[in-house]
Coordinates of C-alpha atoms and ligand atoms in Angstrom, one line a residue:
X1 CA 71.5 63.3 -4.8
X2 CA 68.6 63.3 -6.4
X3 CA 66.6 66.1 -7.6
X4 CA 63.6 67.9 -9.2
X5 CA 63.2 71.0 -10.6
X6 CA 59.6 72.3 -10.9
X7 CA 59.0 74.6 -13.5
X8 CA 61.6 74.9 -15.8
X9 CA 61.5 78.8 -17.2
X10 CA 64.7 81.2 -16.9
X11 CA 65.5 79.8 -13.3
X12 CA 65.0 76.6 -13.6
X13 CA 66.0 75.4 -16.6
X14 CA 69.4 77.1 -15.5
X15 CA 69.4 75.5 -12.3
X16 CA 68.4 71.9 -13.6
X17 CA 71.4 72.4 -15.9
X18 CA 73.5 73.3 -13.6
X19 CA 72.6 70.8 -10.3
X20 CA 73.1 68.0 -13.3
X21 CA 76.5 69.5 -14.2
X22 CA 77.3 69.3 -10.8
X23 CA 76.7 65.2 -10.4
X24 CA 73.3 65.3 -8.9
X25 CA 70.5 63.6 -10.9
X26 CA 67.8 65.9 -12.2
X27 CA 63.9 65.0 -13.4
X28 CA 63.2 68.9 -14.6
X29 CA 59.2 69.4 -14.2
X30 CA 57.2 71.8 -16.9
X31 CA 53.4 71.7 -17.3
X32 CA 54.3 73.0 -20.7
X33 CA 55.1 70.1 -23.1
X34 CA 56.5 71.7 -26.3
X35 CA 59.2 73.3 -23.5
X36 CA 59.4 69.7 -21.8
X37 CA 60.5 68.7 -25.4
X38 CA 62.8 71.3 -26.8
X39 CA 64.4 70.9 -23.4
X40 CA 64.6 67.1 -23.6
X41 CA 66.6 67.4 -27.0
X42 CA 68.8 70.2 -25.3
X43 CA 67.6 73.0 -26.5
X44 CA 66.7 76.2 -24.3
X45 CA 63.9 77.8 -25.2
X46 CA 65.4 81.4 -24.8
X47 CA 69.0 82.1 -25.3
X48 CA 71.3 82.2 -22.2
X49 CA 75.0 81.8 -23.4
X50 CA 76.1 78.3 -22.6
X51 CA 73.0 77.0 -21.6
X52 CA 72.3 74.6 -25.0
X53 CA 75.8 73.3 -24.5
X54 CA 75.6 72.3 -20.6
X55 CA 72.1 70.5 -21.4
X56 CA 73.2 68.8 -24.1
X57 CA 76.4 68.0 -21.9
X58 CA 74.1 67.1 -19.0
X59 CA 71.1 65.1 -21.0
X60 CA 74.2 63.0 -22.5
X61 CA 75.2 61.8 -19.2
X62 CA 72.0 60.6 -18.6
X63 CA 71.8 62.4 -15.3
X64 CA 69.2 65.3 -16.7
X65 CA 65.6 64.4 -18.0
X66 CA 62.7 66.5 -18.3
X67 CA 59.0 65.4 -18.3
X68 CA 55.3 67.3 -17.8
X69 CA 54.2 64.2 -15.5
X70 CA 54.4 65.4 -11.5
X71 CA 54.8 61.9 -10.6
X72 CA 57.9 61.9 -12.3
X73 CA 59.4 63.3 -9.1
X74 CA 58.5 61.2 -6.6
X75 CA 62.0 59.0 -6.8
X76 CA 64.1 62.7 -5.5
X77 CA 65.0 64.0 -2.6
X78 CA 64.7 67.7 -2.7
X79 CA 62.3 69.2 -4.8
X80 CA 63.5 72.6 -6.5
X81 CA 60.3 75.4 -6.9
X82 CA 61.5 77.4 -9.5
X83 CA 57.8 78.5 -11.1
X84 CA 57.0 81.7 -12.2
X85 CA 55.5 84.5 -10.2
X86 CA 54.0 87.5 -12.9
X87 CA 52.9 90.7 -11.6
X88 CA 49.5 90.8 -11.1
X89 CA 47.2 93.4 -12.5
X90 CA 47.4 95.4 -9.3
X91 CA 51.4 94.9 -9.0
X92 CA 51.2 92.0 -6.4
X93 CA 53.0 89.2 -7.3
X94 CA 50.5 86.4 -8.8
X95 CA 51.0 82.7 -6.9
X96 CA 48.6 81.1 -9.3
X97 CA 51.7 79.3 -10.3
X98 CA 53.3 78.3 -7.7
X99 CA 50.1 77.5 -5.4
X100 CA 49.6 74.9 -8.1
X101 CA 52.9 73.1 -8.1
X102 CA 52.9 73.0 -4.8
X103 CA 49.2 71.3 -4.7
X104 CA 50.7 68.9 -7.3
X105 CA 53.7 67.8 -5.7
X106 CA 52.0 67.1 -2.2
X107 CA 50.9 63.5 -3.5
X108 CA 54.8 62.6 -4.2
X109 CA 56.2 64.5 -0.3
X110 CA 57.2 62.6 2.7
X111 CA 59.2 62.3 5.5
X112 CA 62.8 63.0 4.9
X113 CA 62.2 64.8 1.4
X114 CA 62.8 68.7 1.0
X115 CA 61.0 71.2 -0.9
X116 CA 62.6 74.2 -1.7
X117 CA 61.3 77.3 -3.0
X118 CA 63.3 79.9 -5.5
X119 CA 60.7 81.5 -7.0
X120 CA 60.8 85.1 -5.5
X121 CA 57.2 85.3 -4.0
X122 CA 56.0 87.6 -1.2
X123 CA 57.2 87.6 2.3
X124 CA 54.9 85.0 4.0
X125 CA 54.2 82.8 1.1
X126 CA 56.7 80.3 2.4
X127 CA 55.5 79.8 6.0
X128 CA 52.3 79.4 4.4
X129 CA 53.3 76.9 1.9
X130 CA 55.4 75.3 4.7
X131 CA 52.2 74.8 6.9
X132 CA 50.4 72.9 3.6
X133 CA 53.7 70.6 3.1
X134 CA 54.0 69.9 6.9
X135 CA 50.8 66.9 6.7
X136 CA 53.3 64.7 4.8
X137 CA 56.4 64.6 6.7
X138 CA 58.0 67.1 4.3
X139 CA 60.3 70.3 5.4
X140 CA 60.4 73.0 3.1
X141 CA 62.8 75.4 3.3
X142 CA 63.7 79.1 0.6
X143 CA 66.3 79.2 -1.0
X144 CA 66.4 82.7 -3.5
X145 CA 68.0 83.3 -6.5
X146 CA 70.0 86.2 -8.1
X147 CA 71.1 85.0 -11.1
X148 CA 71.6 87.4 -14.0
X149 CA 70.4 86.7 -17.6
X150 CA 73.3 86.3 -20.2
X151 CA 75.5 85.1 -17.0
X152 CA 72.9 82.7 -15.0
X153 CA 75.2 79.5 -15.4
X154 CA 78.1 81.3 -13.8
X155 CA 75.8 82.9 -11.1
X156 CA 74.4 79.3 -10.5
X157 CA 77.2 77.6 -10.1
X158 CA 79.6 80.3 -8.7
X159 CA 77.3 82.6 -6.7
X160 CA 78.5 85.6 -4.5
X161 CA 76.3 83.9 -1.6
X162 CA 74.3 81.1 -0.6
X163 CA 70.8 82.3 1.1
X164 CA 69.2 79.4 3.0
X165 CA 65.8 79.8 5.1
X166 CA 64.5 77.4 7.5
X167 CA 62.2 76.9 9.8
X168 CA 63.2 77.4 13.4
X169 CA 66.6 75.0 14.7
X170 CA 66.4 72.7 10.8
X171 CA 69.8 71.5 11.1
X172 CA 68.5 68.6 9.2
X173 CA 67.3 71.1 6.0
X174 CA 71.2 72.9 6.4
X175 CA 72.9 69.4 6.1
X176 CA 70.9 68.3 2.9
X177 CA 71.3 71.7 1.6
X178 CA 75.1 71.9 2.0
X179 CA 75.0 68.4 0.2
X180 CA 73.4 69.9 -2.8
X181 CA 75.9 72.7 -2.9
X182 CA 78.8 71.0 -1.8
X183 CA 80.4 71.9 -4.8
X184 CA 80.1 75.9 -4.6
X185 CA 80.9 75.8 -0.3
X186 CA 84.1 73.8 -1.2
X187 CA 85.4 76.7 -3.5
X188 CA 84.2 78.9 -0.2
X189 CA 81.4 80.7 -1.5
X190 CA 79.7 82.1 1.7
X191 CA 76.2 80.6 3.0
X192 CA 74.3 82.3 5.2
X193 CA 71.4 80.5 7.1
X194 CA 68.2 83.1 8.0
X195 CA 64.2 82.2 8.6
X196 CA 61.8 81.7 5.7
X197 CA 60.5 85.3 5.7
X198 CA 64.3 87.0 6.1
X199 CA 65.2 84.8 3.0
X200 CA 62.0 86.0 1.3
X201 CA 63.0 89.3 2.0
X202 CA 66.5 88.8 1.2
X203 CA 65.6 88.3 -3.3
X204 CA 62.9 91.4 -3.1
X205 CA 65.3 93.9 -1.0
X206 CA 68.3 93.0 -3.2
X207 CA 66.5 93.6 -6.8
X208 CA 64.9 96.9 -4.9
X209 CA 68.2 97.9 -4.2
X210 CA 69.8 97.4 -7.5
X211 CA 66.8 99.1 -9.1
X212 CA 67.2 102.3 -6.7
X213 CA 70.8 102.7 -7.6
X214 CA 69.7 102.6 -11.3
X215 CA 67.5 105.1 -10.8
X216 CA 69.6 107.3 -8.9
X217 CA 71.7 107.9 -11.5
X218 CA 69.0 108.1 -13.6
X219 CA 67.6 111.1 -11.2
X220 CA 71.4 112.7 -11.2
X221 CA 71.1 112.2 -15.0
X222 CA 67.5 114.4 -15.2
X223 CA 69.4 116.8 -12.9
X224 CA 72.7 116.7 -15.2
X225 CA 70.7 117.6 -18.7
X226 CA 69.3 120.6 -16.7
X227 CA 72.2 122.3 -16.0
X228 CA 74.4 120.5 -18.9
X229 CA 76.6 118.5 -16.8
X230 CA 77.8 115.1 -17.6
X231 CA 76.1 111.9 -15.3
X232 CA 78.8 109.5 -17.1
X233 CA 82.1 111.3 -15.3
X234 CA 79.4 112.1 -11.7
X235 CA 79.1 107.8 -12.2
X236 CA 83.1 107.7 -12.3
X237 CA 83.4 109.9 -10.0
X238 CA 81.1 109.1 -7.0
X239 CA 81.8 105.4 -7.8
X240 CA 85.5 105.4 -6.9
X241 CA 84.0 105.8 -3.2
X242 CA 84.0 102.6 -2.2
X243 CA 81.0 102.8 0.2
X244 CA 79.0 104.0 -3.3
X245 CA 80.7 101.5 -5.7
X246 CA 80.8 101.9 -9.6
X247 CA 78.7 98.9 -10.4
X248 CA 74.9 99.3 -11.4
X249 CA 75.5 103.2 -12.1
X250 CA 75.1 103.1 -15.5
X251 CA 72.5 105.9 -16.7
X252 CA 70.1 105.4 -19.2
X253 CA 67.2 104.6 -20.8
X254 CA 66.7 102.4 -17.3
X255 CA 66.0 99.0 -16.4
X256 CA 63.4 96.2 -17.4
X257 CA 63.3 92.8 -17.7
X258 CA 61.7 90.1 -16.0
X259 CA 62.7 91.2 -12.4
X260 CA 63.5 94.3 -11.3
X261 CA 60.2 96.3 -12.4
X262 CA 58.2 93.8 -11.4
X263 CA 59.8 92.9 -7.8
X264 CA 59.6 96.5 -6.5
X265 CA 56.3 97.0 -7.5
X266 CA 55.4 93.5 -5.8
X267 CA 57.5 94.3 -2.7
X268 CA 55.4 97.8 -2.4
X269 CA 52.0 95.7 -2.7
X270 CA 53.2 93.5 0.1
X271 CA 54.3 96.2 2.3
X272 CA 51.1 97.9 1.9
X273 CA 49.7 94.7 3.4
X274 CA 51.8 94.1 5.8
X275 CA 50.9 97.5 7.0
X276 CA 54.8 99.2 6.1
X277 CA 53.5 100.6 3.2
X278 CA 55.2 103.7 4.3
X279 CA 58.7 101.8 4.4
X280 CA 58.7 101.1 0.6
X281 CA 56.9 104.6 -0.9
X282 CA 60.2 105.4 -2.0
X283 CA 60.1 102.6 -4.6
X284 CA 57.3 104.2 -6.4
X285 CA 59.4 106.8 -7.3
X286 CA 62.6 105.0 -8.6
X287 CA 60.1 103.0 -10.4
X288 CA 58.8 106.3 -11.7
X289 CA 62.0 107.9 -12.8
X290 CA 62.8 104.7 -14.7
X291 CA 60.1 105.1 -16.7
X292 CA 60.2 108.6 -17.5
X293 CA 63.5 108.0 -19.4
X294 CA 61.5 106.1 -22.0
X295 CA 59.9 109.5 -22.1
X296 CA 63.1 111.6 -22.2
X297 CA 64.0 109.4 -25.0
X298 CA 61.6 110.5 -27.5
X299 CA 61.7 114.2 -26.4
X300 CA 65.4 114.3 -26.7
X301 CA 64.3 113.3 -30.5
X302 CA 61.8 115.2 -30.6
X303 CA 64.0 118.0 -30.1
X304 CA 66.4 117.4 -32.7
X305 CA 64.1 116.5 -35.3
X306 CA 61.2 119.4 -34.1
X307 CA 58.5 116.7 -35.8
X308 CA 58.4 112.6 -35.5
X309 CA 55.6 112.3 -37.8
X310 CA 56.4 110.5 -40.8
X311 CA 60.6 110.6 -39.4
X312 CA 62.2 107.4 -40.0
X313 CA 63.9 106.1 -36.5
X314 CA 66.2 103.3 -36.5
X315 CA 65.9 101.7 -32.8
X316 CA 69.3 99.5 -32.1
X317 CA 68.3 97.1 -29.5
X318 CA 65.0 95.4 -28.2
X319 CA 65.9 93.0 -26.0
X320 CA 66.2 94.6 -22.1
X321 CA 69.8 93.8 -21.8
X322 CA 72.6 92.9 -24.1
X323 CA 73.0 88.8 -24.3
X324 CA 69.6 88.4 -24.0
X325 CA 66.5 87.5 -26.0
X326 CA 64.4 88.5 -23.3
X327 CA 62.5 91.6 -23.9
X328 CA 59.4 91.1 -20.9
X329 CA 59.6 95.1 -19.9
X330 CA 62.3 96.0 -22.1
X331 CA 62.5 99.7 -22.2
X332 CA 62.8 99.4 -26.1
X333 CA 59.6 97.6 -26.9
X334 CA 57.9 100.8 -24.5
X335 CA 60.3 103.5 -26.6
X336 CA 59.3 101.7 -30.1
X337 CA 55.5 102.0 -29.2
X338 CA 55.6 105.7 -28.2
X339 CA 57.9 106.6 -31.5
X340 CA 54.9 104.7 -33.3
X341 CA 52.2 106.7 -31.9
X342 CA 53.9 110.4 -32.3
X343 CA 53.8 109.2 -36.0
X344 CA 57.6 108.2 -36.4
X345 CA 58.6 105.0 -38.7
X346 CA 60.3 102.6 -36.6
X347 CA 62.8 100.3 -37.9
X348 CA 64.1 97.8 -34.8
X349 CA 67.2 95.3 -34.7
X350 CA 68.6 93.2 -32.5
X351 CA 70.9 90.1 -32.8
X352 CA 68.7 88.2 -30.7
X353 CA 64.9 89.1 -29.5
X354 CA 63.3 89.8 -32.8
X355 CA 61.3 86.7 -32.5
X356 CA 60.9 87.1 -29.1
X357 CA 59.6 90.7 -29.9
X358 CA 57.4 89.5 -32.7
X359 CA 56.1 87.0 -30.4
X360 CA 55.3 88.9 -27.5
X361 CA 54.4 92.1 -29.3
X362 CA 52.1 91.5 -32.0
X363 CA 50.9 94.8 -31.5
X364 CA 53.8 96.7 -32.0
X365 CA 54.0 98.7 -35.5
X366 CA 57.6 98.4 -36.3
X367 CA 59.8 97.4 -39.3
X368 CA 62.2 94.5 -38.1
X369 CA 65.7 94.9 -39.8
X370 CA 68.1 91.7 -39.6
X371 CA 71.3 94.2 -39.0
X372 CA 72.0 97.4 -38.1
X373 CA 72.9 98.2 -41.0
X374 CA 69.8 97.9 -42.8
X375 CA 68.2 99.3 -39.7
X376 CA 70.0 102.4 -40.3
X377 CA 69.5 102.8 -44.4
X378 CA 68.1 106.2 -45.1
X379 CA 67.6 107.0 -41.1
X380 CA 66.7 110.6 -40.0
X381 CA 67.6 109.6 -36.5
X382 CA 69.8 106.4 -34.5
X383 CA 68.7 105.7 -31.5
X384 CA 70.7 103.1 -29.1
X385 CA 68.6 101.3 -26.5
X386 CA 70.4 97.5 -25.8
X387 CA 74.1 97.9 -25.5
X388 CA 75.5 94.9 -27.4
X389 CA 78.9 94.9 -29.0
X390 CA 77.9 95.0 -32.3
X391 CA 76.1 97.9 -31.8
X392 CA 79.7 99.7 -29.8
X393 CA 81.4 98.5 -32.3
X394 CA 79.8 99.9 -34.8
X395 CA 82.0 102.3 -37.0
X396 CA 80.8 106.0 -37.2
X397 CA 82.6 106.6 -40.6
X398 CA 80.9 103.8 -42.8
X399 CA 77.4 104.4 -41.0
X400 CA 77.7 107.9 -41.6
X401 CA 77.3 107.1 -45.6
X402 CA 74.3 104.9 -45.0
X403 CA 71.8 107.2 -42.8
X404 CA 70.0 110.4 -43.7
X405 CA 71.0 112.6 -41.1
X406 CA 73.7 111.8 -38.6
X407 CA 71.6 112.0 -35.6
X408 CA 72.9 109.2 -32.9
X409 CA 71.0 109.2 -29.4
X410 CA 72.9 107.0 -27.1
X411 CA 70.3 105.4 -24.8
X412 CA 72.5 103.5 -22.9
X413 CA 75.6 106.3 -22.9
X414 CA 78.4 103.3 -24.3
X415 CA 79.6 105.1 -27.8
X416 CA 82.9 106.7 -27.6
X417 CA 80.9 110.4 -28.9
X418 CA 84.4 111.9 -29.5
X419 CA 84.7 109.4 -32.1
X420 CA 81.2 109.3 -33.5
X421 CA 81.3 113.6 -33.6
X422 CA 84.3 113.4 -35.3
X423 CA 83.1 111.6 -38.3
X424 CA 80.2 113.9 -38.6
X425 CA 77.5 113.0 -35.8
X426 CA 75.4 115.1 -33.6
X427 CA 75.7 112.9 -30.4
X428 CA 73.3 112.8 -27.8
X429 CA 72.6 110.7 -24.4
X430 CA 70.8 110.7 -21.9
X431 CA 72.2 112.4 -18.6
X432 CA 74.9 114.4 -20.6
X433 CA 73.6 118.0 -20.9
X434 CA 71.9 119.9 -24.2
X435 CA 74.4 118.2 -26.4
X436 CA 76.9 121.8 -26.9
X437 CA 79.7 119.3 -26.9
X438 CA 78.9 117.3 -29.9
X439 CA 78.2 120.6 -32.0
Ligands
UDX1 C1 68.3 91.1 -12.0 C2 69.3 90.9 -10.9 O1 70.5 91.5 -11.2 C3 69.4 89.5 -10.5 O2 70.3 89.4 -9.3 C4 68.1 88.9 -10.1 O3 68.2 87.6 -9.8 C5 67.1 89.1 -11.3 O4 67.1 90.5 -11.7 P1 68.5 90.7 -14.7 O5 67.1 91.1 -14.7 O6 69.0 89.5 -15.5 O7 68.9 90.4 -13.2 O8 69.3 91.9 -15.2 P2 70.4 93.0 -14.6 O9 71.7 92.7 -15.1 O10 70.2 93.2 -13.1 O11 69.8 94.3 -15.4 C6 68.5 94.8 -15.1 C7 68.2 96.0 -16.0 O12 68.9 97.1 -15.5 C8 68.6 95.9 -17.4 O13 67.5 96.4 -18.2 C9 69.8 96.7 -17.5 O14 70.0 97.3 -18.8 C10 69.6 97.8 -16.5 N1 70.8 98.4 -15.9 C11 71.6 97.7 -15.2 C12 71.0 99.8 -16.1 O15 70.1 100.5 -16.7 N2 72.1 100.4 -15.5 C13 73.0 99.6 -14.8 O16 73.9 100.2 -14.3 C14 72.8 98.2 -14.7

């Protein structure tokens, strides 16, 4: 079959990959042309693990292209939307993007041709969109994502569920969408068929419910430093229940990214006008109690150290999530900033997002160390925020000679502390009381 991808960013540079790697042929749309070209010679312009490999696999079988010309897409079949959609200044999502692709691909739509939107956009925007695509013959049909950075190849091509929304009785839109994932229904991965809205509904409701369990435990973890209980063995323990499940209860210093924060606080500006603002109030406040562990994690320092200014902080991890370069939200680039202005030093590492920190953060007054290691030379304080190995793996004993003072705050509760107190730290993380133990 053959394919476009418009807008080739996180989701669509993955899925242009991936459809290619599966045997269809794929023109990948960008209006960005430096990205058109580091994409042409294989080359992803963020990390994602694997993803260089399958497009120079893919672009070497002659099956994946990439070009900035729309009309480049008039020879497929199904048109992938995969563009962008930034929060807005007031929270909604912003469809700048994707109202223009759309306008630009019109000239190239006809009968028997399929556009299909991924982006995650409000609920609405697709029977909208379908009603502007309906003059040239074209269906158009939703289609969400939920892939993962750092595993979006495997959650391309090996998803726990297929989402497909149609309009009204589309048998024809289900057939050519079965074709495309052939592959993935063959190895029985489950497709469910709903209306345009439900599978709007279905990306927003999924992220807001992975963002609430976050910040439940993050709530039981405000709770737990109160009365000096411990949030990591609650997790265990309430997690066992398999009604509750263990996954996604990791306390912390919370979630960011390019998703989650930004998909509640555009599903709570939709509800609003959809008059349900009511329904989704609730996501103001697990959107709060995310951020207020930035917060907790300089007071927790603040603590230790009784004064910031002129303290020299070494901040392991900027990117929001281990195997990622990403740092859009990352609750390290908020953490760095507030250090910064209650007068701390900050030195920051990360195997990855230093560029992509440098890049996006010009602002930011911060020392950028190449390893932890140097990050932590003559340190009054550690402080975790991205759990990558290298930064669990780290060994207590030989970092002990390089910092200052043995101060460890474990942002993202993954260091063994019985380990690290036993080579001479004063451990403490978030969710797992005043800290007596590691005395
Ligand atoms: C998310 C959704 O998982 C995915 O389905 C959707 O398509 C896009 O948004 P992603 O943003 O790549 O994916 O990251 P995810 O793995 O969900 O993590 C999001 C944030 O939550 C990260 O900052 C992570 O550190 C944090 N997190 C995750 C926690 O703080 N605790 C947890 O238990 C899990």
């Amino acid at each position: 079959m053959i394919i476009s991808v418009i807008g080739c960013g996180y989701l669509g540079a993955v899925h242009a990959a991936s459809m290619a790697s599966l045997g269809h042929d794929v023109i990948g749309i960008d209006v960005d042309a430096r990205r058109v070209e580091k994409l042409a010679r294989g080359e992803a312009p963020f990390f994602e693990p694997g993803l260089d490999e399958l497009l120079t696999a893919t672009i070497a079988t002659g099956r994946l292209r990439f070009s900035h010309d729309m009309a480049d897409i008039a020879a497929a079949q199904v048109h992938f939307l995969a563009v962008g959609t930034p929060q807005s200044e007031s929270g909604a999502a912003d469809l700048r993007y994707v109202d223009a692709a759309v306008a630009a691909a019109i000239p190239y739509l006809g009968p028997g041709t399929l556009l299909v939107g991924k982006s995650t956009v409000p609920v609405g925007t697709a029977d909208r969109l379908a009603a502007l695509v309906a003059p040239t013959g074209a269906a158009l049909a939703w289609n969400p994502e939920f892939l993962r950075e750092g595993h979006a190849i495997q959650d391309t091509l090996s998803p726990d569920r297929i989402v497909y929304g149609v309009a009204d009785g589309d048998g024809t839109t289900v057939g050519i969408l079965d074709a495309v994932y052939a592959d993935a229904l063959a190895r029985g991965v489950s497709r469910l068929v709903t209306d345009l809205r439900t599978a709007e509904l279905v990306k927003v409701a999924a992220n807001a419910f992975l963002a609430t369990k976050i910040s439940f435990i993050n709530a039981m973890a405000e709770i737990a430093e109160k009365v000096d209980a411990d949030v990591v063995a609650l997790a265990d323990a309430i997690g066992r229940d398999d009604r509750i499940g263990r996954r996604f209860l990791n306390a912390g210093v919370g979630f960011g990214g390019g998703c989650l924060p930004k998909d509640i606080r555009g599903f709570i500006a939709r509800s609003e006008e959809v008059g349900a603002g009511e329904a989704t109030a609730f996501l103001r406040e697990v959107d709060r109690i995310n951020l207020r562990r930035r917060d907790r994690i300089v007071e927790l320092l603040a603590e230790e150290l009784g004064e910031l200014q002129g303290a020299r902080i070494a901040v392991l991890g900027i990117a929001f999530k281990p195997e990622s370069d990403d740092v859009r939200d990352s609750p390290a680039i908020d953490v760095i900033g507030r250090l910064h202005a209650a007068g701390a030093d900050v030195v920051a590492t990360d195997p990855r997002a230093i560029e992509a920190a440098r890049r996006a953060h010009p602002e930011l007054v911060v020392e950028y160390a190449a390893t932890a290691r140097e990050a932590m030379s003559d340190a009054g304080a550690v402080v975790l925020l991205t759990e990558w190995t290298e930064f669990r793996e780290l060994d207590p004993v030989e970092e002990r000679a390089v910092v200052r003072t043995p101060l460890m705050i474990d942002g993202r509760n993954v260091l063994d502390r019985e380990r690290w107190i036993a080579a001479g730290w004063r451990v403490r993380a978030l969710g797992r009381g005043s800290g007596a133990a590691s005395r």
